[in-house]
Every structure is written in C-alpha cells, then in structure tokens.
GROMACS .gro file of N, CA and C in nm:
model
  219
    1MET      N    1   7.826   8.749  -8.553
    1MET     CA    2   7.856   8.613  -8.517
    1MET      C    3   7.969   8.614  -8.415
    2ALA      N    4   7.961   8.528  -8.320
    2ALA     CA    5   8.063   8.518  -8.216
    2ALA      C    6   8.186   8.443  -8.270
    3LYS      N    7   8.291   8.439  -8.192
    3LYS     CA    8   8.414   8.372  -8.234
    3LYS      C    9   8.393   8.224  -8.260
    4ASP      N   10   8.298   8.160  -8.191
    4ASP     CA   11   8.274   8.018  -8.210
    4ASP      C   12   8.186   7.988  -8.332
    5ASN      N   13   8.138   8.092  -8.403
    5ASN     CA   14   8.050   8.080  -8.519
    5ASN      C   15   7.922   8.001  -8.489
    6GLN      N   16   7.883   7.996  -8.364
    6GLN     CA   17   7.762   7.924  -8.324
    6GLN      C   18   7.657   8.014  -8.261
    7SER      N   19   7.693   8.135  -8.225
    7SER     CA   20   7.597   8.225  -8.161
    7SER      C   21   7.608   8.365  -8.222
    8SER      N   22   7.500   8.441  -8.211
    8SER     CA   23   7.500   8.575  -8.269
    8SER      C   24   7.424   8.671  -8.178
    9PHE      N   25   7.452   8.799  -8.195
    9PHE     CA   26   7.383   8.904  -8.120
    9PHE      C   27   7.377   9.027  -8.209
   10PHE      N   28   7.260   9.090  -8.217
   10PHE     CA   29   7.253   9.218  -8.286
   10PHE      C   30   7.139   9.302  -8.231
   11THR      N   31   7.147   9.430  -8.260
   11THR     CA   32   7.043   9.524  -8.219
   11THR      C   33   6.980   9.585  -8.344
   12LYS      N   34   6.853   9.621  -8.331
   12LYS     CA   35   6.783   9.684  -8.443
   12LYS      C   36   6.701   9.801  -8.389
   13PRO      N   37   6.761   9.919  -8.381
   13PRO     CA   38   6.685  10.035  -8.335
   13PRO      C   39   6.597  10.091  -8.447
   14GLN      N   40   6.478  10.136  -8.412
   14GLN     CA   41   6.385  10.197  -8.507
   14GLN      C   42   6.335  10.328  -8.448
   15ILE      N   43   6.335  10.432  -8.526
   15ILE     CA   44   6.283  10.561  -8.481
   15ILE      C   45   6.165  10.596  -8.571
   16ALA      N   46   6.051  10.624  -8.511
   16ALA     CA   47   5.931  10.662  -8.585
   16ALA      C   48   5.897  10.807  -8.556
   17ILE      N   49   5.877  10.884  -8.662
   17ILE     CA   50   5.840  11.025  -8.649
   17ILE      C   51   5.714  11.047  -8.732
   18ASP      N   52   5.606  11.086  -8.666
   18ASP     CA   53   5.480  11.115  -8.733
   18ASP      C   54   5.462  11.266  -8.732
   19ASN      N   55   5.483  11.329  -8.846
   19ASN     CA   56   5.475  11.475  -8.854
   19ASN      C   57   5.333  11.528  -8.845
   20GLU      N   58   5.234  11.449  -8.886
   20GLU     CA   59   5.095  11.495  -8.882
   20GLU      C   60   5.043  11.508  -8.740
   21THR      N   61   5.076  11.412  -8.655
   21THR     CA   62   5.027  11.415  -8.516
   21THR      C   63   5.135  11.456  -8.417
   22ASN      N   64   5.258  11.483  -8.467
   22ASN     CA   65   5.369  11.526  -8.384
   22ASN      C   66   5.403  11.423  -8.275
   23ILE      N   67   5.409  11.297  -8.315
   23ILE     CA   68   5.443  11.187  -8.224
   23ILE      C   69   5.578  11.130  -8.265
   24GLU      N   70   5.666  11.112  -8.168
   24GLU     CA   71   5.797  11.052  -8.192
   24GLU      C   72   5.821  10.945  -8.087
   25PHE      N   73   5.871  10.830  -8.131
   25PHE     CA   74   5.906  10.724  -8.036
   25PHE      C   75   6.011  10.635  -8.102
   26ALA      N   76   6.067  10.547  -8.023
   26ALA     CA   77   6.168  10.453  -8.073
   26ALA      C   78   6.137  10.314  -8.019
   27ILE      N   79   6.174  10.213  -8.096
   27ILE     CA   80   6.164  10.074  -8.053
   27ILE      C   81   6.301  10.011  -8.075
   28VAL      N   82   6.353   9.943  -7.975
   28VAL     CA   83   6.484   9.880  -7.983
   28VAL      C   84   6.467   9.729  -7.968
   29ASP      N   85   6.515   9.653  -8.068
   29ASP     CA   86   6.514   9.507  -8.065
   29ASP      C   87   6.654   9.458  -8.036
   30LEU      N   88   6.664   9.359  -7.950
   30LEU     CA   89   6.791   9.291  -7.923
   30LEU      C   90   6.770   9.144  -7.957
   31GLU      N   91   6.852   9.088  -8.043
   31GLU     CA   92   6.835   8.947  -8.081
   31GLU      C   93   6.958   8.867  -8.042
   32ILE      N   94   6.934   8.754  -7.977
   32ILE     CA   95   7.039   8.660  -7.939
   32ILE      C   96   7.003   8.527  -8.003
   33GLY      N   97   7.094   8.471  -8.082
   33GLY     CA   98   7.064   8.348  -8.155
   33GLY      C   99   7.174   8.244  -8.142
   34TRP      N  100   7.136   8.118  -8.165
   34TRP     CA  101   7.229   8.006  -8.158
   34TRP      C  102   7.204   7.912  -8.274
   35MET      N  103   7.311   7.867  -8.338
   35MET     CA  104   7.300   7.768  -8.443
   35MET      C  105   7.268   7.633  -8.382
   36MET      N  106   7.176   7.559  -8.442
   36MET     CA  107   7.134   7.429  -8.387
   36MET      C  108   7.234   7.318  -8.417
   37SER      N  109   7.328   7.342  -8.509
   37SER     CA  110   7.427   7.239  -8.541
   37SER      C  111   7.516   7.207  -8.422
   38LYS      N  112   7.516   7.295  -8.323
   38LYS     CA  113   7.594   7.271  -8.201
   38LYS      C  114   7.535   7.154  -8.121
   39TRP      N  115   7.401   7.135  -8.130
   39TRP     CA  116   7.334   7.032  -8.050
   39TRP      C  117   7.282   6.915  -8.134
   40THR      N  118   7.255   6.938  -8.262
   40THR     CA  119   7.196   6.835  -8.347
   40THR      C  120   7.268   6.831  -8.481
   41GLU      N  121   7.224   6.743  -8.568
   41GLU     CA  122   7.281   6.732  -8.703
   41GLU      C  123   7.214   6.827  -8.801
   42LEU      N  124   7.127   6.917  -8.753
   42LEU     CA  125   7.055   7.010  -8.840
   42LEU      C  126   7.146   7.127  -8.876
   43LYS      N  127   7.202   7.124  -8.997
   43LYS     CA  128   7.291   7.230  -9.045
   43LYS      C  129   7.207   7.345  -9.100
   44GLY      N  130   7.252   7.468  -9.080
   44GLY     CA  131   7.185   7.583  -9.137
   44GLY      C  132   7.056   7.623  -9.069
   45ARG      N  133   7.034   7.579  -8.947
   45ARG     CA  134   6.914   7.616  -8.873
   45ARG      C  135   6.955   7.680  -8.740
   46SER      N  136   6.875   7.777  -8.698
   46SER     CA  137   6.908   7.845  -8.573
   46SER      C  138   6.781   7.878  -8.496
   47VAL      N  139   6.796   7.903  -8.369
   47VAL     CA  140   6.688   7.949  -8.282
   47VAL      C  141   6.732   8.083  -8.224
   48TYR      N  142   6.632   8.166  -8.191
   48TYR     CA  143   6.665   8.297  -8.138
   48TYR      C  144   6.558   8.344  -8.041
   49ILE      N  145   6.597   8.441  -7.960
   49ILE     CA  146   6.504   8.513  -7.873
   49ILE      C  147   6.529   8.661  -7.898
   50ARG      N  148   6.419   8.737  -7.912
   50ARG     CA  149   6.430   8.879  -7.947
   50ARG      C  150   6.341   8.963  -7.854
   51PRO      N  151   6.395   9.011  -7.743
   51PRO     CA  152   6.319   9.105  -7.662
   51PRO      C  153   6.327   9.245  -7.725
   52SER      N  154   6.221   9.322  -7.712
   52SER     CA  155   6.222   9.460  -7.761
   52SER      C  156   6.152   9.549  -7.659
   53PHE      N  157   6.186   9.676  -7.664
   53PHE     CA  158   6.123   9.770  -7.572
   53PHE      C  159   6.106   9.905  -7.640
   54GLY      N  160   6.000   9.975  -7.601
   54GLY     CA  161   5.970  10.107  -7.656
   54GLY      C  162   6.036  10.216  -7.575
   55VAL      N  163   6.070  10.325  -7.643
   55VAL     CA  164   6.134  10.440  -7.579
   55VAL      C  165   6.057  10.564  -7.620
   56GLY      N  166   6.027  10.650  -7.524
   56GLY     CA  167   5.954  10.773  -7.554
   56GLY      C  168   5.819  10.776  -7.484
   57THR      N  169   5.762  10.893  -7.472
   57THR     CA  170   5.635  10.906  -7.400
   57THR      C  171   5.516  10.861  -7.483
   58ASN      N  172   5.525  10.866  -7.616
   58ASN     CA  173   5.413  10.829  -7.702
   58ASN      C  174   5.431  10.692  -7.766
   59ARG      N  175   5.509  10.605  -7.705
   59ARG     CA  176   5.535  10.474  -7.764
   59ARG      C  177   5.408  10.389  -7.767
   60PRO      N  178   5.388  10.310  -7.873
   60PRO     CA  179   5.268  10.228  -7.883
   60PRO      C  180   5.273  10.102  -7.797
   61VAL      N  181   5.394  10.056  -7.760
   61VAL     CA  182   5.410   9.937  -7.677
   61VAL      C  183   5.518   9.962  -7.573
   62ASP      N  184   5.508   9.891  -7.461
   62ASP     CA  185   5.614   9.897  -7.360
   62ASP      C  186   5.725   9.799  -7.393
   63GLY      N  187   5.688   9.682  -7.446
   63GLY     CA  188   5.789   9.583  -7.480
   63GLY      C  189   5.725   9.456  -7.531
   64SER      N  190   5.810   9.366  -7.579
   64SER     CA  191   5.763   9.237  -7.628
   64SER      C  192   5.878   9.138  -7.628
   65VAL      N  193   5.845   9.010  -7.644
   65VAL     CA  194   5.945   8.905  -7.655
   65VAL      C  195   5.903   8.814  -7.769
   66GLU      N  196   5.997   8.788  -7.859
   66GLU     CA  197   5.972   8.700  -7.973
   66GLU      C  198   6.071   8.584  -7.966
   67VAL      N  199   6.022   8.462  -7.986
   67VAL     CA  200   6.106   8.344  -7.991
   67VAL      C  201   6.086   8.283  -8.129
   68GLY      N  202   6.196   8.246  -8.196
   68GLY     CA  203   6.179   8.198  -8.332
   68GLY      C  204   6.280   8.094  -8.375
   69TYR      N  205   6.259   8.048  -8.497
   69TYR     CA  206   6.337   7.944  -8.563
   69TYR      C  207   6.368   7.991  -8.703
   70LYS      N  208   6.493   7.983  -8.747
   70LYS     CA  209   6.532   8.027  -8.880
   70LYS      C  210   6.600   7.914  -8.956
   71ILE      N  211   6.573   7.910  -9.085
   71ILE     CA  212   6.647   7.821  -9.174
   71ILE      C  213   6.738   7.912  -9.256
   72VAL      N  214   6.868   7.897  -9.240
   72VAL     CA  215   6.967   7.984  -9.301
   72VAL      C  216   7.028   7.911  -9.421
   73GLY      N  217   7.039   7.981  -9.532
   73GLY     CA  218   7.110   7.923  -9.645
   73GLY      C  219   7.029   7.893  -9.759
   0.00000   0.00000   0.00000
C-alpha cells in the first residue's frame, strides 16, 4: 500500500519447472491497484490492472493484461 493508503503495487513471480519434459520458464505479474473510496462512496472496493509477461525460451505465453474489481473486507 502506498503512503496515501489509496493505491497499491505488487509483483508475483512464478517459476515453473517440468522435470519430465525438461521445460523451465517464468511468468511475472505486476499489479497496480486503486481504492475506489477516493472517487466514490464505495468503501472496501478497488480496481486494478495486472500486466504479466513470460520469461524463458519455452514459455507458454508472451504476455497478458488483466483488469479487475475487488471487494476487500
């Protein structure tokens, strides 16, 4: 959470190792979120955007973007 308690940022790295097929790759998610109470009277709700990208030669995806809504509490 940021100093203003209205926005957040976090990363979620994932490493996948498949020993049977000898495939290794990583996926990194970056999430940026904002509490909606800054703009409306909706307490405990937030919106976020989460871009992610694959790392490695055998990665299953190049990247993605997720947009979402959370009810916190």
